[in-house]
Amino acid sequence: MNILVIGSGGREHALAWKLAQSPKAGKVYVAPGNGGTARDARLVNVPITDIQALADFAQANKIVLTVVGPEAPLAAGVVDEFRARGLRIFGPTQKAAQLESSKAFAKDFMKRHGIPTAFYETFTDTEAAHAFVDKHGAPIVIKADGLAAGKGVVVAMTLEEAHQAVDWMLLDNTLGVQHNEGGARVVIEEFLAGEEASFIVMSDGKNVSVLATSQDHKRLLDGDEGPNTGGMGAYSPAPVVTPNVYAKAMQEIIQPTLAGMAKDGVPFTGFLYAGLMIDAHGNPKTLEFNCRMGDPETQPIMMRLKSDLIDVFLHATDGTLDQVELDWDRRVALGVVLAAADYPLNPRKGDVITGLPAEADDAMVFHAGTTMGEDGQVRTSGGRVLCVTALGDSVKLAQQRAYDYMRGIQFDGMQFRTDIGWRAIKAR
């Protein structure tokens, strides 16, 4: 059967790579794809991003299943368009995707349905936002209300950083946020201490299938220093998600969210990603919701998944996820992101990438910000360029394998952290 994956990042490369392994897979198209999907003989890049054109393509090419990777097409209503044409697609509707596309919608929803999250207020007025910051002090968290490709959150450790973030988001849009109706808004919320984890489930509107837990590293530099990024690496499973934390996350966050969306008349189908902050007593609170898989979490998760992903998606779009039992590799998967020069604020594009290793049984390089030139050379085309992902019997061994595997890769200005997985190693 022909499959379409919408998106161009590392998450989409990992999903397409996994889908192509299924014996049921015919052609696996990626729209628009990247340099890595272009290099894979099992995948076909399609240079389309327009929603109507994607639906036309799906009809013309007898696409049996479409999977949406990134948040922007979901927020733009791609699922609604495909469903209106009777096409099978996995993801939330435009209304349901507001859980991610509007921080204010998500916070108000959580408050209404009693889902644990940080205390907050929402502002459009700059002076009122600055006054709130002064009243509550630092550390404090400033979030842009809109899509910002993972960069719309500033965890301000000082008042100066907090005031700067308010101005960035409300006045000059330094972070390139795609504002919602009504213009620029910020959500300002209390700083939650603890350890973060990514808790991702698939929902068919009624039933839930829980993916392997994971943890990513948001800061640019070793030791979780430096600016926030879209994620500099990730590993799965996340030891911080103990059986107790898992049970609480399901009982207090995931199930009430899906029940609340249904009650509000907006049943949720698709990936639901709860970013959790877990305190010292093992109590999780919701930092944010995403309506798609995380990047770079998808890459380690897909490395560990042993089930046929096409089967899983067919059940998810048929409303029969309760018949699915996901099978996982017992090993740890760990991915290291290689980022472009001057990432995250002003990533440089066009640098030639050399030394890409061949795919191995226990390691894979997933492409994100890459493009294939007419000269056959792979070049950088975005901030996070590659995610080098490997399996190992422990976090330490997976880490060693990933760093060994990436040793020959080079491009000018390449940045990466040398300590991905450090929290899990330290915990042991």
Tab-separated table of C-alpha atoms in Angstrom:
chain	number	residue	atom	x	y	z
A	1	MET	CA	0.000	0.000	0.000
A	2	ASN	CA	1.163	3.543	-0.750
A	3	ILE	CA	1.914	5.746	2.262
A	4	LEU	CA	2.403	9.515	2.565
A	5	VAL	CA	4.371	11.160	5.377
A	6	ILE	CA	3.936	14.940	5.598
A	7	GLY	CA	6.965	16.916	6.805
A	8	SER	CA	10.658	17.506	6.268
A	9	GLY	CA	12.404	16.938	9.604
A	10	GLY	CA	14.153	14.217	11.563
A	11	ARG	CA	10.855	13.013	13.009
A	12	GLU	CA	9.457	12.489	9.494
A	13	HIS	CA	12.626	10.728	8.304
A	14	ALA	CA	12.358	8.334	11.273
A	15	LEU	CA	8.633	7.668	10.688
A	16	ALA	CA	9.119	7.084	6.945
A	17	TRP	CA	12.153	4.847	7.593
A	18	LYS	CA	10.096	2.729	10.001
A	19	LEU	CA	7.019	2.592	7.747
A	20	ALA	CA	9.169	1.457	4.803
A	21	GLN	CA	10.304	-1.594	6.819
A	22	SER	CA	6.755	-3.011	6.815
A	23	PRO	CA	6.058	-5.850	4.371
A	24	LYS	CA	2.791	-4.010	3.630
A	25	ALA	CA	4.621	-0.899	2.376
A	26	GLY	CA	4.412	-0.019	-1.313
A	27	LYS	CA	5.760	3.412	-2.139
A	28	VAL	CA	6.484	5.609	0.874
A	29	TYR	CA	6.301	9.272	-0.150
A	30	VAL	CA	7.644	12.109	2.019
A	31	ALA	CA	6.348	15.628	1.368
A	32	PRO	CA	8.545	17.583	1.067
A	33	GLY	CA	11.221	15.367	2.680
A	34	ASN	CA	14.907	16.233	3.096
A	35	GLY	CA	18.396	15.160	1.994
A	36	GLY	CA	18.206	11.952	4.046
A	37	THR	CA	14.878	10.806	2.635
A	38	ALA	CA	16.234	11.676	-0.850
A	39	ARG	CA	19.187	9.291	-0.290
A	40	ASP	CA	16.982	6.349	0.785
A	41	ALA	CA	15.927	4.179	-2.181
A	42	ARG	CA	12.795	3.053	-0.278
A	43	LEU	CA	11.496	6.636	0.028
A	44	VAL	CA	10.298	9.167	-2.567
A	45	ASN	CA	10.403	12.922	-1.910
A	46	VAL	CA	7.460	14.981	-3.181
A	47	PRO	CA	7.987	18.783	-3.331
A	48	ILE	CA	4.502	19.713	-2.030
A	49	THR	CA	3.503	21.585	1.143
A	50	ASP	CA	0.113	23.111	0.176
A	51	ILE	CA	-2.739	21.257	1.904
A	52	GLN	CA	-5.082	21.104	-1.108
A	53	ALA	CA	-2.215	19.941	-3.313
A	54	LEU	CA	-1.275	17.234	-0.768
A	55	ALA	CA	-4.849	15.923	-0.763
A	56	ASP	CA	-4.894	15.991	-4.588
A	57	PHE	CA	-1.621	14.030	-4.598
A	58	ALA	CA	-3.024	11.459	-2.137
A	59	GLN	CA	-6.070	10.906	-4.348
A	60	ALA	CA	-4.067	10.714	-7.584
A	61	ASN	CA	-1.479	8.288	-6.168
A	62	LYS	CA	-3.899	5.972	-4.333
A	63	ILE	CA	-2.417	6.793	-0.921
A	64	VAL	CA	-3.944	4.383	1.613
A	65	LEU	CA	-2.575	6.120	4.724
A	66	THR	CA	-1.211	9.604	5.449
A	67	VAL	CA	0.765	10.400	8.607
A	68	VAL	CA	1.338	14.019	9.627
A	69	GLY	CA	4.686	14.808	11.256
A	70	PRO	CA	4.876	18.529	12.139
A	71	GLU	CA	2.516	20.885	13.927
A	72	ALA	CA	2.041	23.573	11.232
A	73	PRO	CA	-0.072	21.505	8.773
A	74	LEU	CA	-2.157	20.185	11.698
A	75	ALA	CA	-2.860	23.727	12.877
A	76	ALA	CA	-3.710	24.654	9.273
A	77	GLY	CA	-6.362	21.891	9.052
A	78	VAL	CA	-4.732	19.196	6.911
A	79	VAL	CA	-6.645	16.436	8.741
A	80	ASP	CA	-9.988	18.163	8.155
A	81	GLU	CA	-9.257	18.492	4.410
A	82	PHE	CA	-8.204	14.845	3.989
A	83	ARG	CA	-11.162	13.524	5.981
A	84	ALA	CA	-13.576	15.684	3.967
A	85	ARG	CA	-12.319	13.820	0.882
A	86	GLY	CA	-12.633	10.395	2.520
A	87	LEU	CA	-8.849	9.947	2.826
A	88	ARG	CA	-7.345	8.007	5.753
A	89	ILE	CA	-5.055	10.274	7.783
A	90	PHE	CA	-3.615	10.085	11.316
A	91	GLY	CA	-3.546	13.303	13.317
A	92	PRO	CA	-5.814	15.722	15.194
A	93	THR	CA	-8.314	18.078	13.543
A	94	GLN	CA	-7.550	21.797	13.411
A	95	LYS	CA	-9.742	22.402	16.494
A	96	ALA	CA	-8.095	19.595	18.490
A	97	ALA	CA	-4.614	20.787	17.437
A	98	GLN	CA	-5.225	23.991	19.433
A	99	LEU	CA	-3.856	22.018	22.403
A	100	GLU	CA	-0.490	22.787	20.799
A	101	SER	CA	-1.104	25.757	18.508
A	102	SER	CA	-2.447	27.924	21.339
A	103	LYS	CA	-0.719	27.858	24.737
A	104	ALA	CA	-3.608	29.949	26.117
A	105	PHE	CA	-6.205	27.421	24.875
A	106	ALA	CA	-4.205	24.564	26.426
A	107	LYS	CA	-3.777	26.274	29.812
A	108	ASP	CA	-7.460	27.240	29.987
A	109	PHE	CA	-8.422	23.668	29.011
A	110	MET	CA	-6.218	22.202	31.774
A	111	LYS	CA	-7.639	24.596	34.347
A	112	ARG	CA	-11.213	23.714	33.297
A	113	HIS	CA	-10.631	19.964	33.482
A	114	GLY	CA	-8.449	19.876	36.627
A	115	ILE	CA	-5.280	18.682	34.904
A	116	PRO	CA	-2.160	19.436	36.977
A	117	THR	CA	-0.101	22.278	35.488
A	118	ALA	CA	1.735	25.439	36.572
A	119	PHE	CA	-0.089	28.554	37.810
A	120	TYR	CA	-0.319	31.080	34.941
A	121	GLU	CA	-1.817	34.209	33.418
A	122	THR	CA	-2.185	35.292	29.770
A	123	PHE	CA	-1.255	38.755	28.424
A	124	THR	CA	-1.495	40.811	25.245
A	125	ASP	CA	-0.495	44.059	26.979
A	126	THR	CA	3.270	44.488	27.409
A	127	GLU	CA	3.078	46.722	30.498
A	128	ALA	CA	0.755	44.316	32.315
A	129	ALA	CA	3.070	41.397	31.435
A	130	HIS	CA	6.114	43.271	32.786
A	131	ALA	CA	4.198	44.134	35.983
A	132	PHE	CA	3.271	40.450	36.493
A	133	VAL	CA	6.948	39.464	36.075
A	134	ASP	CA	8.027	42.081	38.638
A	135	LYS	CA	5.349	40.910	41.081
A	136	HIS	CA	6.253	37.193	40.891
A	137	GLY	CA	10.033	37.424	40.345
A	138	ALA	CA	12.394	34.927	38.743
A	139	PRO	CA	12.769	32.114	37.849
A	140	ILE	CA	9.639	32.374	35.700
A	141	VAL	CA	8.528	30.926	32.352
A	142	ILE	CA	7.425	33.006	29.341
A	143	LYS	CA	5.613	31.211	26.492
A	144	ALA	CA	4.548	32.610	23.133
A	145	ASP	CA	0.935	31.817	22.249
A	146	GLY	CA	1.419	30.357	18.778
A	147	LEU	CA	3.598	27.959	16.814
A	148	ALA	CA	7.309	28.594	17.255
A	149	ALA	CA	8.961	25.323	16.143
A	150	GLY	CA	9.932	24.430	19.713
A	151	LYS	CA	11.613	27.795	20.401
A	152	GLY	CA	8.699	29.798	21.821
A	153	VAL	CA	9.473	29.135	25.486
A	154	VAL	CA	11.952	31.069	27.622
A	155	VAL	CA	12.792	29.751	31.077
A	156	ALA	CA	13.988	33.035	32.579
A	157	MET	CA	16.332	32.594	35.533
A	158	THR	CA	16.636	36.379	36.047
A	159	LEU	CA	14.196	39.307	35.857
A	160	GLU	CA	16.255	40.790	33.014
A	161	GLU	CA	15.801	37.591	30.924
A	162	ALA	CA	12.068	37.557	31.693
A	163	HIS	CA	11.521	41.186	30.623
A	164	GLN	CA	13.587	40.610	27.479
A	165	ALA	CA	11.483	37.529	26.607
A	166	VAL	CA	8.230	39.505	27.038
A	167	ASP	CA	9.530	42.132	24.595
A	168	TRP	CA	10.763	39.476	22.169
A	169	MET	CA	7.341	37.823	22.063
A	170	LEU	CA	4.946	40.781	22.334
A	171	LEU	CA	6.817	43.601	20.603
A	172	ASP	CA	9.340	42.470	17.987
A	173	ASN	CA	8.731	38.705	17.517
A	174	THR	CA	12.451	37.847	17.618
A	175	LEU	CA	11.536	34.151	17.872
A	176	GLY	CA	9.466	34.102	14.666
A	177	VAL	CA	6.233	32.992	16.347
A	178	GLN	CA	3.234	32.309	14.107
A	179	HIS	CA	0.665	34.351	16.050
A	180	ASN	CA	-2.900	33.157	16.522
A	181	GLU	CA	-5.953	35.323	15.826
A	182	GLY	CA	-5.916	38.475	17.908
A	183	GLY	CA	-2.163	38.994	17.488
A	184	ALA	CA	0.721	38.484	19.895
A	185	ARG	CA	-0.064	36.914	23.294
A	186	VAL	CA	2.119	35.428	26.002
A	187	VAL	CA	1.409	32.957	28.751
A	188	ILE	CA	3.510	33.661	31.856
A	189	GLU	CA	3.645	30.843	34.377
A	190	GLU	CA	5.367	29.706	37.526
A	191	PHE	CA	8.693	27.906	37.222
A	192	LEU	CA	8.368	24.209	38.073
A	193	ALA	CA	11.413	22.454	39.507
A	194	GLY	CA	12.143	18.813	38.778
A	195	GLU	CA	13.049	16.584	35.856
A	196	GLU	CA	11.396	16.712	32.443
A	197	ALA	CA	10.186	13.724	30.449
A	198	SER	CA	8.237	13.228	27.237
A	199	PHE	CA	5.110	11.110	27.606
A	200	ILE	CA	3.639	10.359	24.174
A	201	VAL	CA	0.529	8.336	23.386
A	202	MET	CA	-1.487	7.534	20.266
A	203	SER	CA	-5.236	8.087	20.457
A	204	ASP	CA	-7.972	6.940	18.070
A	205	GLY	CA	-10.537	9.142	19.846
A	206	LYS	CA	-11.470	6.453	22.384
A	207	ASN	CA	-8.526	4.122	22.958
A	208	VAL	CA	-4.920	4.876	23.833
A	209	SER	CA	-1.653	3.173	22.992
A	210	VAL	CA	1.321	4.435	25.008
A	211	LEU	CA	4.669	4.854	23.265
A	212	ALA	CA	8.022	4.172	24.911
A	213	THR	CA	8.992	6.949	27.322
A	214	SER	CA	11.775	9.343	26.399
A	215	GLN	CA	13.684	12.361	27.592
A	216	ASP	CA	15.246	15.108	25.503
A	217	HIS	CA	17.895	17.748	26.177
A	218	LYS	CA	16.568	21.240	25.426
A	219	ARG	CA	19.663	23.341	26.186
A	220	LEU	CA	22.368	23.936	23.581
A	221	LEU	CA	25.410	23.191	25.735
A	222	ASP	CA	26.733	20.391	27.955
A	223	GLY	CA	25.373	20.242	31.491
A	224	ASP	CA	22.076	21.776	30.325
A	225	GLU	CA	23.621	25.226	29.910
A	226	GLY	CA	23.042	27.815	27.206
A	227	PRO	CA	19.900	28.811	25.296
A	228	ASN	CA	16.805	26.668	24.806
A	229	THR	CA	16.622	24.816	21.483
A	230	GLY	CA	14.203	22.483	19.743
A	231	GLY	CA	16.197	19.639	21.355
A	232	MET	CA	19.867	18.606	21.159
A	233	GLY	CA	19.384	14.889	21.717
A	234	ALA	CA	17.144	12.326	23.369
A	235	TYR	CA	17.034	8.795	24.713
A	236	SER	CA	14.448	6.119	25.405
A	237	PRO	CA	13.344	4.799	27.840
A	238	ALA	CA	13.428	7.588	30.456
A	239	PRO	CA	14.308	6.150	33.907
A	240	VAL	CA	12.600	9.128	35.605
A	241	VAL	CA	9.228	7.736	34.406
A	242	THR	CA	8.911	5.065	37.080
A	243	PRO	CA	5.822	2.782	37.185
A	244	ASN	CA	4.368	5.185	39.770
A	245	VAL	CA	4.954	8.269	37.573
A	246	TYR	CA	3.567	6.361	34.558
A	247	ALA	CA	0.350	5.504	36.421
A	248	LYS	CA	-0.089	9.114	37.614
A	249	ALA	CA	0.562	10.519	34.133
A	250	MET	CA	-2.107	8.245	32.652
A	251	GLN	CA	-4.633	8.762	35.451
A	252	GLU	CA	-4.184	12.495	36.120
A	253	ILE	CA	-3.122	13.871	32.720
A	254	ILE	CA	-3.641	11.678	29.620
A	255	GLN	CA	-7.044	10.142	30.377
A	256	PRO	CA	-8.614	13.399	31.709
A	257	THR	CA	-7.270	15.249	28.641
A	258	LEU	CA	-8.841	12.819	26.166
A	259	ALA	CA	-12.077	12.697	28.190
A	260	GLY	CA	-12.112	16.508	28.431
A	261	MET	CA	-11.591	16.974	24.686
A	262	ALA	CA	-14.449	14.533	23.976
A	263	LYS	CA	-16.671	16.325	26.514
A	264	ASP	CA	-15.876	19.667	24.842
A	265	GLY	CA	-17.037	18.183	21.527
A	266	VAL	CA	-13.514	17.972	20.066
A	267	PRO	CA	-12.526	14.265	20.183
A	268	PHE	CA	-8.755	13.898	19.949
A	269	THR	CA	-7.152	11.557	17.421
A	270	GLY	CA	-3.424	11.494	16.733
A	271	PHE	CA	-0.259	11.663	18.804
A	272	LEU	CA	-0.727	13.388	22.142
A	273	TYR	CA	2.579	14.438	23.666
A	274	ALA	CA	2.513	15.620	27.260
A	275	GLY	CA	5.703	17.364	28.332
A	276	LEU	CA	5.933	16.429	32.010
A	277	MET	CA	7.810	18.041	34.878
A	278	ILE	CA	8.289	15.419	37.592
A	279	ASP	CA	9.029	16.727	41.075
A	280	ALA	CA	11.192	15.114	43.763
A	281	HIS	CA	8.162	13.168	45.078
A	282	GLY	CA	7.326	11.660	41.675
A	283	ASN	CA	4.336	13.931	40.996
A	284	PRO	CA	4.005	14.950	37.320
A	285	LYS	CA	2.637	18.291	36.115
A	286	THR	CA	1.950	19.225	32.501
A	287	LEU	CA	4.406	21.736	31.050
A	288	GLU	CA	2.746	21.709	27.628
A	289	PHE	CA	0.925	19.574	25.100
A	290	ASN	CA	2.075	18.814	21.588
A	291	CYS	CA	-0.222	17.210	19.023
A	292	ARG	CA	2.502	15.263	17.241
A	293	MET	CA	5.550	13.229	18.148
A	294	GLY	CA	8.560	15.042	19.516
A	295	ASP	CA	11.750	15.712	17.615
A	296	PRO	CA	14.355	14.397	18.533
A	297	GLU	CA	12.399	11.876	20.683
A	298	THR	CA	10.870	10.153	17.619
A	299	GLN	CA	14.258	8.959	16.393
A	300	PRO	CA	15.166	6.851	19.487
A	301	ILE	CA	11.540	5.696	19.854
A	302	MET	CA	11.403	4.455	16.242
A	303	MET	CA	14.779	2.701	16.702
A	304	ARG	CA	13.225	0.708	19.567
A	305	LEU	CA	9.839	-0.062	17.990
A	306	LYS	CA	9.611	-3.674	16.753
A	307	SER	CA	5.911	-3.647	15.776
A	308	ASP	CA	4.793	-3.103	12.167
A	309	LEU	CA	4.089	0.648	12.141
A	310	ILE	CA	1.649	0.450	9.221
A	311	ASP	CA	-0.493	-2.011	11.237
A	312	VAL	CA	-0.429	0.344	14.219
A	313	PHE	CA	-1.576	3.323	12.126
A	314	LEU	CA	-4.326	1.298	10.436
A	315	HIS	CA	-5.727	0.369	13.857
A	316	ALA	CA	-5.349	3.982	15.005
A	317	THR	CA	-7.381	5.257	12.036
A	318	ASP	CA	-9.982	2.465	12.370
A	319	GLY	CA	-10.670	3.216	16.058
A	320	THR	CA	-9.287	-0.160	17.156
A	321	LEU	CA	-6.103	0.811	19.040
A	322	ASP	CA	-7.334	-1.374	21.913
A	323	GLN	CA	-6.335	-4.355	19.724
A	324	VAL	CA	-2.697	-3.196	19.512
A	325	GLU	CA	0.122	-4.299	21.798
A	326	LEU	CA	3.321	-2.452	20.920
A	327	ASP	CA	6.522	-4.498	20.945
A	328	TRP	CA	9.738	-2.735	22.006
A	329	ASP	CA	13.431	-3.554	21.790
A	330	ARG	CA	14.598	-3.947	25.398
A	331	ARG	CA	17.753	-1.950	24.603
A	332	VAL	CA	18.209	1.785	25.146
A	333	ALA	CA	18.197	4.060	22.091
A	334	LEU	CA	20.043	7.377	22.225
A	335	GLY	CA	20.198	10.145	19.619
A	336	VAL	CA	22.694	13.023	19.372
A	337	VAL	CA	21.690	16.099	17.365
A	338	LEU	CA	24.293	17.779	15.164
A	339	ALA	CA	23.285	21.431	14.725
A	340	ALA	CA	24.289	24.099	12.222
A	341	ALA	CA	26.657	26.987	12.874
A	342	ASP	CA	24.986	29.823	14.857
A	343	TYR	CA	22.001	27.654	15.907
A	344	PRO	CA	19.520	28.370	17.553
A	345	LEU	CA	19.067	32.075	16.762
A	346	ASN	CA	20.530	32.375	13.265
A	347	PRO	CA	21.461	28.959	11.809
A	348	ARG	CA	23.687	29.013	8.753
A	349	LYS	CA	22.626	27.044	5.666
A	350	GLY	CA	24.476	25.595	2.699
A	351	ASP	CA	27.460	23.896	4.383
A	352	VAL	CA	28.528	20.610	2.752
A	353	ILE	CA	28.149	17.499	4.956
A	354	THR	CA	30.740	14.750	4.545
A	355	GLY	CA	31.475	11.384	6.185
A	356	LEU	CA	27.893	10.142	6.562
A	357	PRO	CA	28.124	6.476	7.655
A	358	ALA	CA	26.074	3.666	6.119
A	359	GLU	CA	22.991	2.464	8.021
A	360	ALA	CA	23.856	-0.228	10.586
A	361	ASP	CA	21.730	-2.799	12.457
A	362	ASP	CA	22.140	-0.828	15.666
A	363	ALA	CA	22.671	2.733	14.405
A	364	MET	CA	21.159	5.199	11.966
A	365	VAL	CA	21.648	8.849	10.966
A	366	PHE	CA	18.277	10.590	10.654
A	367	HIS	CA	18.322	13.800	8.620
A	368	ALA	CA	16.443	16.951	9.615
A	369	GLY	CA	17.825	20.215	8.214
A	370	THR	CA	19.474	18.795	5.098
A	371	THR	CA	18.979	19.054	1.371
A	372	MET	CA	20.408	17.079	-1.553
A	373	GLY	CA	22.084	19.366	-4.091
A	374	GLU	CA	22.042	18.771	-7.835
A	375	ASP	CA	25.734	17.922	-7.475
A	376	GLY	CA	24.755	14.976	-5.248
A	377	GLN	CA	26.211	16.607	-2.136
A	378	VAL	CA	24.178	16.794	1.063
A	379	ARG	CA	24.111	20.284	2.560
A	380	THR	CA	22.761	21.912	5.718
A	381	SER	CA	19.386	23.608	5.299
A	382	GLY	CA	18.164	24.182	8.863
A	383	GLY	CA	19.136	24.555	12.497
A	384	ARG	CA	19.123	20.939	13.634
A	385	VAL	CA	20.843	19.076	10.825
A	386	LEU	CA	21.191	15.396	11.806
A	387	CYS	CA	20.277	13.067	14.662
A	388	VAL	CA	22.787	10.239	15.090
A	389	THR	CA	20.885	7.444	16.853
A	390	ALA	CA	22.135	4.144	18.252
A	391	LEU	CA	21.037	1.188	20.384
A	392	GLY	CA	22.909	-0.245	23.367
A	393	ASP	CA	22.328	-2.504	26.376
A	394	SER	CA	22.547	0.499	28.712
A	395	VAL	CA	22.384	4.295	28.388
A	396	LYS	CA	26.179	4.378	28.636
A	397	LEU	CA	26.643	1.815	25.832
A	398	ALA	CA	24.052	3.474	23.585
A	399	GLN	CA	25.803	6.789	24.199
A	400	GLN	CA	29.230	5.327	23.327
A	401	ARG	CA	27.861	3.732	20.156
A	402	ALA	CA	26.183	6.965	18.983
A	403	TYR	CA	29.314	9.074	19.506
A	404	ASP	CA	31.514	6.448	17.812
A	405	TYR	CA	29.112	6.198	14.869
A	406	MET	CA	29.125	9.975	14.254
A	407	ARG	CA	32.901	10.308	14.432
A	408	GLY	CA	33.459	10.767	10.663
A	409	ILE	CA	30.627	13.258	10.054
A	410	GLN	CA	31.748	16.798	9.353
A	411	PHE	CA	30.376	20.152	8.245
A	412	ASP	CA	31.594	23.693	8.962
A	413	GLY	CA	30.408	25.100	12.279
A	414	MET	CA	28.929	21.782	13.456
A	415	GLN	CA	27.668	21.947	17.060
A	416	PHE	CA	26.718	19.053	19.332
A	417	ARG	CA	26.596	18.143	22.984
A	418	THR	CA	28.991	15.528	24.336
A	419	ASP	CA	26.785	14.477	27.283
A	420	ILE	CA	23.436	13.284	25.882
A	421	GLY	CA	21.951	10.861	28.410
A	422	TRP	CA	23.947	12.247	31.352
A	423	ARG	CA	20.960	12.394	33.718
A	424	ALA	CA	20.124	8.712	33.242
A	425	ILE	CA	23.796	7.700	33.603
A	426	LYS	CA	24.147	9.797	36.766
A	427	ALA	CA	20.919	8.297	38.195
A	428	ARG	CA	22.372	4.803	37.841
